[in-house]
PDB file of C-alpha atoms in Angstrom:
ATOM      1  CA  MET V   1      -8.566 104.111 151.948  1.00 44.00           C
ATOM      2  CA  GLY V   2      -5.941 101.881 149.425  1.00 43.00           C
ATOM      3  CA  GLU V   3      -5.061 104.745 147.802  1.00 42.00           C
ATOM      4  CA  GLU V   4      -4.486 106.877 150.928  1.00 40.00           C
ATOM      5  CA  VAL V   5      -2.424 103.847 151.906  1.00 38.00           C
ATOM      6  CA  ASN V   6      -0.817 103.609 148.469  1.00 43.00           C
ATOM      7  CA  MET V   7       0.148 107.631 148.370  1.00 40.00           C
ATOM      8  CA  ALA V   8       1.377 107.427 151.899  1.00 41.00           C
ATOM      9  CA  ALA V   9       3.885 104.380 151.174  1.00 43.00           C
ATOM     10  CA  ALA V  10       4.902 106.571 148.050  1.00 43.00           C
ATOM     11  CA  THR V  11       5.763 109.577 150.167  1.00 43.00           C
ATOM     12  CA  ALA V  12       7.702 107.750 152.583  1.00 44.00           C
ATOM     13  CA  THR V  13       9.434 106.055 149.686  1.00 45.00           C
ATOM     14  CA  ALA V  14       9.826 109.432 148.016  1.00 42.00           C
ATOM     15  CA  ALA V  15      11.366 111.002 151.648  1.00 44.00           C
ATOM     16  CA  ALA V  16      13.580 107.971 151.908  1.00 45.00           C
ATOM     17  CA  ALA V  17      14.903 108.320 148.814  1.00 44.00           C
ATOM     18  CA  ALA V  18      15.783 111.625 148.670  1.00 42.00           C
ATOM     19  CA  GLU V  19      17.581 111.396 152.521  1.00 44.00           C
ATOM     20  CA  GLU V  20      19.547 108.481 150.485  1.00 44.00           C
ATOM     21  CA  GLU V  21      20.603 110.839 147.863  1.00 41.00           C
ATOM     22  CA  GLU V  22      21.603 113.307 150.247  1.00 40.00           C
ATOM     23  CA  SER V  23      23.706 111.219 152.241  1.00 39.00           C
ATOM     24  CA  THR V  24      25.609 109.966 149.345  1.00 38.00           C
ATOM     25  CA  VAL V  25      26.256 113.825 147.907  1.00 38.00           C
ATOM     26  CA  LEU V  26      27.521 115.161 151.794  1.00 36.00           C
ATOM     27  CA  PRO V  27      30.496 113.095 152.055  1.00 40.00           C
ATOM     28  CA  THR V  28      31.905 113.907 148.777  1.00 39.00           C
ATOM     29  CA  THR V  29      31.378 117.691 149.677  1.00 38.00           C
ATOM     30  CA  THR V  30      33.381 117.217 152.830  1.00 41.00           C
ATOM     31  CA  SER V  31      35.909 115.357 151.364  1.00 41.00           C
ATOM     32  CA  THR V  32      36.670 117.761 148.773  1.00 40.00           C
ATOM     33  CA  THR V  33      36.692 120.442 150.948  1.00 43.00           C
ATOM     34  CA  ALA V  34      39.252 118.447 153.622  1.00 45.00           C
ATOM     35  CA  THR V  35      41.689 117.972 150.712  1.00 46.00           C
ATOM     36  CA  ALA V  36      41.759 121.493 149.781  1.00 45.00           C
ATOM     37  CA  THR V  37      42.860 122.573 153.136  1.00 50.00           C
ATOM     38  CA  THR V  38      46.055 119.843 153.826  1.00 54.00           C
ATOM     39  CA  THR V  39      48.541 122.173 152.175  1.00 54.00           C
ATOM     40  CA  THR V  40      50.885 123.011 155.341  1.00 65.00           C
ATOM     41  CA  LYS V  41      54.282 123.461 154.995  1.00 66.00           C
ATOM     42  CA  GLN V  42      56.280 120.584 156.238  1.00 73.00           C
ATOM     43  CA  PRO V  43      58.774 121.535 159.266  1.00 78.00           C
ATOM     44  CA  GLU V  44      62.329 121.871 159.030  1.00 86.00           C
ATOM     45  CA  VAL V  45      64.683 118.714 159.512  1.00 95.00           C
ATOM     46  CA  LEU V  46      67.922 119.962 161.419  1.00 98.00           C
ATOM     47  CA  HIS V  47      70.902 118.434 160.298  1.00 99.00           C
ATOM     48  CA  PHE V  48      73.659 117.265 162.198  1.00 99.00           C
ATOM     49  CA  VAL V  49      77.014 116.709 160.755  1.00 99.00           C
ATOM     50  CA  LEU V  50      79.240 114.530 163.372  1.00 99.00           C
ATOM     51  CA  VAL V  51      83.029 114.712 163.458  1.00 99.00           C
ATOM     52  CA  HIS V  52      85.581 112.238 165.084  1.00 99.00           C
ATOM     53  CA  GLY V  53      88.998 112.791 166.867  1.00 99.00           C
ATOM     54  CA  ILE V  54      92.430 111.450 166.048  1.00 98.00           C
ATOM     55  CA  SER V  55      92.301 107.642 165.610  1.00 98.00           C
ATOM     56  CA  GLY V  56      88.519 107.403 165.264  1.00 99.00           C
ATOM     57  CA  GLY V  57      85.930 107.512 162.746  1.00 99.00           C
ATOM     58  CA  ALA V  58      81.887 107.709 161.695  1.00 99.00           C
ATOM     59  CA  TRP V  59      81.499 104.432 164.027  1.00 99.00           C
ATOM     60  CA  CYS V  60      82.672 106.435 167.165  1.00 99.00           C
ATOM     61  CA  TRP V  61      78.944 108.170 166.669  1.00 99.00           C
ATOM     62  CA  TYR V  62      76.690 104.908 166.197  1.00 99.00           C
ATOM     63  CA  LYS V  63      74.726 105.320 169.657  1.00 99.00           C
ATOM     64  CA  ILE V  64      74.358 109.492 169.096  1.00 99.00           C
ATOM     65  CA  LYS V  65      73.352 108.893 165.684  1.00 99.00           C
ATOM     66  CA  CYS V  66      70.802 106.431 166.709  1.00 99.00           C
ATOM     67  CA  LEU V  67      69.376 108.468 169.352  1.00 99.00           C
ATOM     68  CA  MET V  68      69.197 111.672 166.418  1.00 99.00           C
ATOM     69  CA  GLU V  69      67.836 109.383 163.856  1.00 99.00           C
ATOM     70  CA  ASN V  70      65.259 107.839 166.213  1.00 99.00           C
ATOM     71  CA  SER V  71      64.170 111.822 167.469  1.00 98.00           C
ATOM     72  CA  GLY V  72      63.605 112.608 163.592  1.00 98.00           C
ATOM     73  CA  TYR V  73      66.816 114.693 162.662  1.00 98.00           C
ATOM     74  CA  LYS V  74      69.261 113.863 159.891  1.00 98.00           C
ATOM     75  CA  VAL V  75      72.630 112.701 160.966  1.00 99.00           C
ATOM     76  CA  SER V  76      75.521 112.547 158.805  1.00 99.00           C
ATOM     77  CA  CYS V  77      79.125 111.012 160.036  1.00 99.00           C
ATOM     78  CA  ILE V  78      82.296 111.916 158.425  1.00 98.00           C
ATOM     79  CA  ASP V  79      85.479 109.430 157.771  1.00 99.00           C
ATOM     80  CA  LEU V  80      88.167 111.900 157.572  1.00 99.00           C
ATOM     81  CA  LYS V  81      91.468 110.773 155.658  1.00 99.00           C
ATOM     82  CA  SER V  82      93.089 107.387 156.936  1.00 99.00           C
ATOM     83  CA  SER V  83      89.929 107.182 159.529  1.00 99.00           C
ATOM     84  CA  GLY V  84      87.309 104.500 159.913  1.00 98.00           C
ATOM     85  CA  ILE V  85      86.623 103.014 156.528  1.00 98.00           C
ATOM     86  CA  GLU V  86      88.576 105.599 154.641  1.00 98.00           C
ATOM     87  CA  THR V  87      91.468 103.615 152.974  1.00 97.00           C
ATOM     88  CA  SER V  88      94.730 106.208 153.113  1.00 98.00           C
ATOM     89  CA  ASP V  89      97.673 105.534 155.017  1.00 98.00           C
ATOM     90  CA  ALA V  90      98.165 107.883 158.102  1.00 99.00           C
ATOM     91  CA  ASN V  91     101.628 108.388 157.345  1.00 99.00           C
ATOM     92  CA  SER V  92     100.974 109.520 153.826  1.00 98.00           C
ATOM     93  CA  ILE V  93      98.479 112.577 155.112  1.00 98.00           C
ATOM     94  CA  LEU V  94     100.850 115.387 156.059  1.00 98.00           C
ATOM     95  CA  SER V  95      99.003 118.271 155.528  1.00 98.00           C
ATOM     96  CA  PHE V  96      95.916 119.267 157.557  1.00 98.00           C
ATOM     97  CA  ASN V  97      93.980 120.287 154.679  1.00 97.00           C
ATOM     98  CA  ASP V  98      94.711 116.802 153.304  1.00 98.00           C
ATOM     99  CA  TYR V  99      93.165 115.029 156.354  1.00 99.00           C
ATOM    100  CA  ASN V 100      90.093 117.481 156.554  1.00 99.00           C
ATOM    101  CA  GLN V 101      88.912 117.129 152.884  1.00 99.00           C
ATOM    102  CA  PRO V 102      86.224 114.482 153.244  1.00 99.00           C
ATOM    103  CA  LEU V 103      84.393 117.138 155.581  1.00 99.00           C
ATOM    104  CA  LEU V 104      85.248 119.977 153.144  1.00 98.00           C
ATOM    105  CA  ASP V 105      83.967 118.097 150.210  1.00 99.00           C
ATOM    106  CA  PHE V 106      80.756 116.793 151.906  1.00 99.00           C
ATOM    107  CA  LEU V 107      80.194 120.450 152.953  1.00 98.00           C
ATOM    108  CA  SER V 108      80.479 121.583 149.514  1.00 98.00           C
ATOM    109  CA  THR V 109      78.122 119.057 147.926  1.00 98.00           C
ATOM    110  CA  LEU V 110      75.487 120.654 150.082  1.00 98.00           C
ATOM    111  CA  PRO V 111      72.074 122.212 148.521  1.00 96.00           C
ATOM    112  CA  GLU V 112      72.530 125.760 148.286  1.00 92.00           C
ATOM    113  CA  ASN V 113      70.322 127.458 150.991  1.00 92.00           C
ATOM    114  CA  GLU V 114      71.114 124.269 153.750  1.00 96.00           C
ATOM    115  CA  GLN V 115      72.586 124.911 156.961  1.00 97.00           C
ATOM    116  CA  VAL V 116      74.307 121.900 158.941  1.00 99.00           C
ATOM    117  CA  ILE V 117      75.252 121.956 162.909  1.00 99.00           C
ATOM    118  CA  LEU V 118      78.597 120.739 163.122  1.00 99.00           C
ATOM    119  CA  VAL V 119      79.861 118.561 166.219  1.00 99.00           C
ATOM    120  CA  GLY V 120      83.522 117.977 166.572  1.00 99.00           C
ATOM    121  CA  HIS V 121      85.087 115.550 169.199  1.00 99.00           C
ATOM    122  CA  SER V 122      88.867 116.056 170.278  1.00 99.00           C
ATOM    123  CA  ALA V 123      91.201 116.903 167.713  1.00 99.00           C
ATOM    124  CA  GLY V 124      87.429 117.115 165.459  1.00 99.00           C
ATOM    125  CA  GLY V 125      87.440 120.337 166.800  1.00 99.00           C
ATOM    126  CA  LEU V 126      90.035 121.809 164.607  1.00 98.00           C
ATOM    127  CA  SER V 127      87.902 120.262 161.899  1.00 98.00           C
ATOM    128  CA  VAL V 128      84.930 122.150 162.687  1.00 98.00           C
ATOM    129  CA  THR V 129      86.977 125.198 162.994  1.00 98.00           C
ATOM    130  CA  GLN V 130      88.721 125.200 159.355  1.00 97.00           C
ATOM    131  CA  ALA V 131      85.346 124.159 158.183  1.00 97.00           C
ATOM    132  CA  SER V 132      83.677 127.498 160.245  1.00 97.00           C
ATOM    133  CA  HIS V 133      86.394 129.588 158.385  1.00 96.00           C
ATOM    134  CA  MET V 134      85.960 128.554 154.859  1.00 95.00           C
ATOM    135  CA  PHE V 135      81.966 128.284 154.970  1.00 95.00           C
ATOM    136  CA  GLY V 136      80.874 130.671 157.594  1.00 95.00           C
ATOM    137  CA  ARG V 137      77.415 131.060 158.616  1.00 94.00           C
ATOM    138  CA  LYS V 138      75.909 130.492 154.971  1.00 94.00           C
ATOM    139  CA  LYS V 139      76.582 126.570 155.459  1.00 97.00           C
ATOM    140  CA  ILE V 140      77.205 126.073 159.390  1.00 97.00           C
ATOM    141  CA  ARG V 141      74.237 126.818 161.575  1.00 97.00           C
ATOM    142  CA  LEU V 142      76.076 126.128 164.859  1.00 98.00           C
ATOM    143  CA  ALA V 143      79.735 124.619 165.814  1.00 99.00           C
ATOM    144  CA  VAL V 144      79.445 122.046 168.990  1.00 99.00           C
ATOM    145  CA  TYR V 145      82.845 121.322 170.601  1.00 99.00           C
ATOM    146  CA  VAL V 146      82.840 118.097 172.584  1.00 99.00           C
ATOM    147  CA  ALA V 147      86.072 117.805 174.727  1.00 99.00           C
ATOM    148  CA  ALA V 148      87.626 119.298 171.833  1.00 99.00           C
ATOM    149  CA  THR V 149      90.339 121.675 170.164  1.00 99.00           C
ATOM    150  CA  MET V 150      88.884 125.010 170.013  1.00 99.00           C
ATOM    151  CA  LEU V 151      91.818 127.199 168.624  1.00 98.00           C
ATOM    152  CA  LYS V 152      90.762 129.984 166.311  1.00 95.00           C
ATOM    153  CA  LEU V 153      93.851 129.777 164.435  1.00 95.00           C
ATOM    154  CA  GLY V 154      95.100 125.957 164.746  1.00 96.00           C
ATOM    155  CA  TYR V 155      98.536 125.535 166.478  1.00 96.00           C
ATOM    156  CA  LEU V 156     100.370 128.857 166.345  1.00 94.00           C
ATOM    157  CA  THR V 157     101.769 129.647 169.240  1.00 95.00           C
ATOM    158  CA  ASP V 158     103.460 127.580 172.495  1.00 96.00           C
ATOM    159  CA  GLU V 159     100.344 128.481 174.251  1.00 96.00           C
ATOM    160  CA  ASP V 160      97.983 126.724 171.667  1.00 97.00           C
ATOM    161  CA  PHE V 161     100.398 123.526 171.663  1.00 97.00           C
ATOM    162  CA  LYS V 162      99.940 123.563 175.790  1.00 97.00           C
ATOM    163  CA  HIS V 163      96.108 124.210 175.974  1.00 98.00           C
ATOM    164  CA  GLY V 164      95.278 122.243 172.490  1.00 97.00           C
ATOM    165  CA  VAL V 165      97.438 118.953 172.560  1.00 97.00           C
ATOM    166  CA  PRO V 166      96.984 116.121 174.938  1.00 97.00           C
ATOM    167  CA  ASP V 167      99.730 115.202 177.643  1.00 95.00           C
ATOM    168  CA  LEU V 168      99.566 111.661 178.581  1.00 97.00           C
ATOM    169  CA  SER V 169     102.694 111.771 180.052  1.00 94.00           C
ATOM    170  CA  GLY V 170     101.174 110.954 183.530  1.00 96.00           C
ATOM    171  CA  PHE V 171     100.832 107.365 182.057  1.00 97.00           C
ATOM    172  CA  GLY V 172     104.503 106.969 180.987  1.00 95.00           C
ATOM    173  CA  ASP V 173     106.918 107.594 178.541  1.00 92.00           C
ATOM    174  CA  ASP V 174     105.506 104.727 176.218  1.00 95.00           C
ATOM    175  CA  VAL V 175     102.127 105.393 175.785  1.00 98.00           C
ATOM    176  CA  TYR V 176     102.143 105.885 171.899  1.00 98.00           C
ATOM    177  CA  GLU V 177     102.852 103.627 169.129  1.00 98.00           C
ATOM    178  CA  LEU V 178     104.616 105.739 166.590  1.00 98.00           C
ATOM    179  CA  GLY V 179     105.338 105.588 162.908  1.00 98.00           C
ATOM    180  CA  PHE V 180     107.844 107.493 161.020  1.00 98.00           C
ATOM    181  CA  GLY V 181     106.647 107.500 157.456  1.00 98.00           C
ATOM    182  CA  LEU V 182     109.420 110.082 156.563  1.00 98.00           C
ATOM    183  CA  GLY V 183     112.301 108.283 158.023  1.00 98.00           C
ATOM    184  CA  SER V 184     113.661 107.529 161.624  1.00 97.00           C
ATOM    185  CA  ASP V 185     115.497 110.599 161.671  1.00 97.00           C
ATOM    186  CA  GLN V 186     112.358 113.007 161.276  1.00 97.00           C
ATOM    187  CA  PRO V 187     109.454 113.724 163.795  1.00 97.00           C
ATOM    188  CA  PRO V 188     106.605 110.688 163.794  1.00 98.00           C
ATOM    189  CA  THR V 189     103.944 110.988 160.976  1.00 99.00           C
ATOM    190  CA  SER V 190     101.122 108.611 162.733  1.00 99.00           C
ATOM    191  CA  ALA V 191     100.264 107.874 166.519  1.00 99.00           C
ATOM    192  CA  ILE V 192      97.872 105.556 168.297  1.00 99.00           C
ATOM    193  CA  VAL V 193      97.376 105.078 172.252  1.00 99.00           C
ATOM    194  CA  LYS V 194      98.722 101.670 172.501  1.00 98.00           C
ATOM    195  CA  LYS V 195      95.779  98.943 173.390  1.00 98.00           C
ATOM    196  CA  GLU V 196      96.853  98.492 176.979  1.00 98.00           C
ATOM    197  CA  TYR V 197      96.470 102.135 177.770  1.00 98.00           C
ATOM    198  CA  GLN V 198      93.515 102.715 175.771  1.00 99.00           C
ATOM    199  CA  ARG V 199      90.676 102.103 178.337  1.00 99.00           C
ATOM    200  CA  LYS V 200      92.515 103.828 181.160  1.00 98.00           C
ATOM    201  CA  ILE V 201      93.205 107.057 179.422  1.00 99.00           C
ATOM    202  CA  ILE V 202      90.166 107.150 176.718  1.00 99.00           C
ATOM    203  CA  TYR V 203      87.188 105.030 178.077  1.00 99.00           C
ATOM    204  CA  GLN V 204      87.688 104.797 181.883  1.00 99.00           C
ATOM    205  CA  MET V 205      83.873 105.534 182.408  1.00 99.00           C
ATOM    206  CA  SER V 206      82.661 103.933 179.201  1.00 99.00           C
ATOM    207  CA  PRO V 207      80.873 100.435 178.902  1.00 99.00           C
ATOM    208  CA  GLN V 208      83.378  97.560 178.418  1.00 98.00           C
ATOM    209  CA  GLU V 209      81.871  96.374 175.147  1.00 98.00           C
ATOM    210  CA  ASP V 210      82.355  99.938 173.651  1.00 99.00           C
ATOM    211  CA  SER V 211      85.937 100.320 174.550  1.00 98.00           C
ATOM    212  CA  THR V 212      86.627  96.756 173.512  1.00 99.00           C
ATOM    213  CA  LEU V 213      84.721  97.845 170.163  1.00 98.00           C
ATOM    214  CA  ALA V 214      87.054 100.894 170.045  1.00 99.00           C
ATOM    215  CA  ALA V 215      90.053  98.535 170.659  1.00 98.00           C
ATOM    216  CA  MET V 216      89.108  96.867 167.135  1.00 98.00           C
ATOM    217  CA  LEU V 217      88.463  99.885 165.306  1.00 99.00           C
ATOM    218  CA  LEU V 218      90.750 102.424 166.368  1.00 99.00           C
ATOM    219  CA  ARG V 219      93.542 103.233 163.714  1.00 99.00           C
ATOM    220  CA  PRO V 220      96.846 105.280 163.694  1.00 99.00           C
ATOM    221  CA  GLY V 221      96.129 108.994 163.133  1.00 99.00           C
ATOM    222  CA  PRO V 222      98.092 111.399 161.292  1.00 99.00           C
ATOM    223  CA  ILE V 223      99.614 113.449 163.856  1.00 98.00           C
ATOM    224  CA  GLN V 224     102.091 115.466 161.703  1.00 97.00           C
ATOM    225  CA  ALA V 225      99.170 116.645 159.516  1.00 98.00           C
ATOM    226  CA  ILE V 226      97.224 117.709 162.834  1.00 98.00           C
ATOM    227  CA  LEU V 227      99.705 119.227 164.700  1.00 95.00           C
ATOM    228  CA  THR V 228     100.622 121.648 161.997  1.00 94.00           C
ATOM    229  CA  ALA V 229      97.151 122.549 161.352  1.00 96.00           C
ATOM    230  CA  GLN V 230      97.253 126.221 160.967  1.00 94.00           C
ATOM    231  CA  LEU V 231      94.410 128.481 160.283  1.00 90.00           C
ATOM    232  CA  THR V 232      94.667 132.035 159.135  1.00 76.00           C
ATOM    233  CA  GLU V 233      91.888 134.951 158.672  1.00 68.00           C
ATOM    234  CA  ALA V 234      92.729 134.739 154.656  1.00 62.00           C
ATOM    235  CA  ASP V 235      90.763 131.254 154.865  1.00 58.00           C
ATOM    236  CA  SER V 236      87.867 132.628 156.295  1.00 60.00           C
ATOM    237  CA  SER V 237      84.412 133.218 153.937  1.00 57.00           C
ATOM    238  CA  ASP V 238      83.017 136.602 153.679  1.00 59.00           C
ATOM    239  CA  ASP V 239      81.080 136.454 156.858  1.00 67.00           C
ATOM    240  CA  GLY V 240      83.791 134.788 158.716  1.00 79.00           C
ATOM    241  CA  VAL V 241      84.336 132.245 161.733  1.00 91.00           C
ATOM    242  CA  GLU V 242      83.400 134.649 164.144  1.00 92.00           C
ATOM    243  CA  ARG V 243      79.700 134.692 162.810  1.00 94.00           C
ATOM    244  CA  VAL V 244      79.069 130.802 163.462  1.00 97.00           C
ATOM    245  CA  PRO V 245      77.889 130.599 166.963  1.00 97.00           C
ATOM    246  CA  ARG V 246      80.106 128.186 169.087  1.00 98.00           C
ATOM    247  CA  VAL V 247      79.038 126.090 172.046  1.00 99.00           C
ATOM    248  CA  TYR V 248      81.571 124.203 174.231  1.00 99.00           C
ATOM    249  CA  ILE V 249      80.772 120.861 176.303  1.00 99.00           C
ATOM    250  CA  ARG V 250      83.183 120.281 178.830  1.00 99.00           C
ATOM    251  CA  THR V 251      84.148 116.684 180.248  1.00 99.00           C
ATOM    252  CA  ILE V 252      84.998 116.755 183.704  1.00 98.00           C
ATOM    253  CA  HIS V 253      87.027 113.317 184.256  1.00 99.00           C
ATOM    254  CA  ASP V 254      88.861 113.642 180.847  1.00 99.00           C
ATOM    255  CA  HIS V 255      92.377 112.505 180.623  1.00 99.00           C
ATOM    256  CA  VAL V 256      92.900 113.372 177.247  1.00 99.00           C
ATOM    257  CA  VAL V 257      92.022 116.918 176.724  1.00 99.00           C
ATOM    258  CA  LYS V 258      92.261 117.559 180.574  1.00 98.00           C
ATOM    259  CA  PRO V 259      89.585 119.985 182.275  1.00 98.00           C
ATOM    260  CA  GLU V 260      92.208 122.699 182.794  1.00 98.00           C
ATOM    261  CA  GLN V 261      93.001 122.611 179.019  1.00 99.00           C
ATOM    262  CA  GLN V 262      89.311 123.031 177.939  1.00 99.00           C
ATOM    263  CA  GLU V 263      88.824 125.645 180.498  1.00 99.00           C
ATOM    264  CA  ALA V 264      91.899 127.417 178.899  1.00 98.00           C
ATOM    265  CA  MET V 265      90.829 127.404 175.338  1.00 99.00           C
ATOM    266  CA  ILE V 266      87.211 128.438 176.367  1.00 99.00           C
ATOM    267  CA  LYS V 267      88.665 131.646 178.016  1.00 98.00           C
ATOM    268  CA  GLY V 268      90.924 132.127 175.023  1.00 98.00           C
ATOM    269  CA  TRP V 269      88.264 132.039 172.531  1.00 98.00           C
ATOM    270  CA  PRO V 270      84.825 132.375 174.582  1.00 98.00           C
ATOM    271  CA  PRO V 271      81.686 130.347 172.925  1.00 98.00           C
ATOM    272  CA  LYS V 272      78.162 131.194 173.503  1.00 97.00           C
ATOM    273  CA  ASN V 273      77.487 128.510 175.666  1.00 98.00           C
ATOM    274  CA  VAL V 274      79.041 126.219 178.086  1.00 98.00           C
ATOM    275  CA  TYR V 275      78.065 122.712 179.223  1.00 99.00           C
ATOM    276  CA  VAL V 276      79.203 120.180 181.507  1.00 98.00           C
ATOM    277  CA  LEU V 277      79.289 116.390 181.181  1.00 98.00           C
ATOM    278  CA  ASP V 278      80.292 114.274 184.394  1.00 98.00           C
ATOM    279  CA  SER V 279      82.328 111.906 181.815  1.00 99.00           C
ATOM    280  CA  ASP V 280      85.737 110.578 180.291  1.00 99.00           C
ATOM    281  CA  HIS V 281      87.012 111.935 177.046  1.00 99.00           C
ATOM    282  CA  SER V 282      84.307 109.647 175.202  1.00 99.00           C
ATOM    283  CA  PRO V 283      80.912 110.791 176.155  1.00 99.00           C
ATOM    284  CA  PHE V 284      79.161 109.149 173.118  1.00 99.00           C
ATOM    285  CA  PHE V 285      80.033 105.884 175.163  1.00 99.00           C
ATOM    286  CA  SER V 286      79.915 107.007 178.483  1.00 99.00           C
ATOM    287  CA  ALA V 287      77.055 109.275 178.475  1.00 99.00           C
ATOM    288  CA  PRO V 288      75.462 108.960 175.438  1.00 99.00           C
ATOM    289  CA  PHE V 289      71.611 110.237 176.737  1.00 99.00           C
ATOM    290  CA  LEU V 290      73.356 113.098 178.552  1.00 99.00           C
ATOM    291  CA  LEU V 291      75.109 114.142 175.393  1.00 99.00           C
ATOM    292  CA  PHE V 292      72.612 114.103 173.238  1.00 99.00           C
ATOM    293  CA  GLY V 293      70.363 116.076 175.453  1.00 99.00           C
ATOM    294  CA  LEU V 294      73.019 119.033 175.382  1.00 99.00           C
ATOM    295  CA  ILE V 295      73.649 118.751 171.842  1.00 99.00           C
ATOM    296  CA  VAL V 296      69.971 119.308 171.001  1.00 98.00           C
ATOM    297  CA  LYS V 297      69.893 122.024 174.004  1.00 98.00           C
ATOM    298  CA  ALA V 298      72.749 123.875 172.440  1.00 98.00           C
ATOM    299  CA  VAL V 299      70.690 124.229 168.988  1.00 97.00           C
ATOM    300  CA  ALA V 300      67.925 125.343 171.078  1.00 95.00           C
ATOM    301  CA  SER V 301      70.084 127.935 173.039  1.00 91.00           C
ATOM    302  CA  VAL V 302      71.121 129.520 169.752  1.00 88.00           C
ATOM    303  CA  GLU V 303      67.533 129.175 167.723  1.00 80.00           C
ATOM    304  CA  CYS V 304      65.836 131.152 170.485  1.00 70.00           C
ATOM    305  CA  ASP V 305      68.315 134.282 170.877  1.00 64.00           C
TER     306      ASP V 305
END
């Protein structure tokens, strides 16, 4: 009887040991299998390059940059010559190529297979167009114009000036503070909207704190360089400006690039899609969530085609 008890105990002990051994082996096998199957390709991260208008700077985009980065996108904001923290004097920038060089240099340093979405505001549209000519579809996935100058070849005709140059005469004859770097008998080389007019003209629907910030950071812009911007087909890369998809975002309460000017440029060089914002000239301040949504929607509309 004692042997039977001892044998039963021994059998139970052996079974328990076998069960314990089995339980220590199985997780190791499972872990090895799980490790072997976790080699999935990482999704592509879209890269947005944001370009300011005259007198502005990379700082203009601070709200949009936050929204984009919080959503997982990569964002680069460019300071063109004499803008933001770039130290050049606007009166010394006399050619558009010189003014736009920071954007062109940035695009030139991108990895060979990387494409970006260019977003240009106001006169930044000229910068986007020149970049599209030079780099084409190889580097530029999409060009987005936000209340921007959208002229295929820049300022070549009287009609181009009529459609693409802000006309602020309705606010009086003394709206701009001008600089004459080449002498008082020569055309102005720089311009900035005077502080007392800035909110009324540029930021009338924007939060007070944003227009206050802008008044502290706006700098004279190289007006001569911008108004002499002329782009030719000879500037185009092999795949050309026409192969870069374009989207225009209209701002219907704009006092700078007026709605009728925007409509004329859209008609003159039709983009793939047009969206409308109920905003002033500066939707990155007055309607940042809506602007962010439209930019992302613009990318999706092109990717789905």
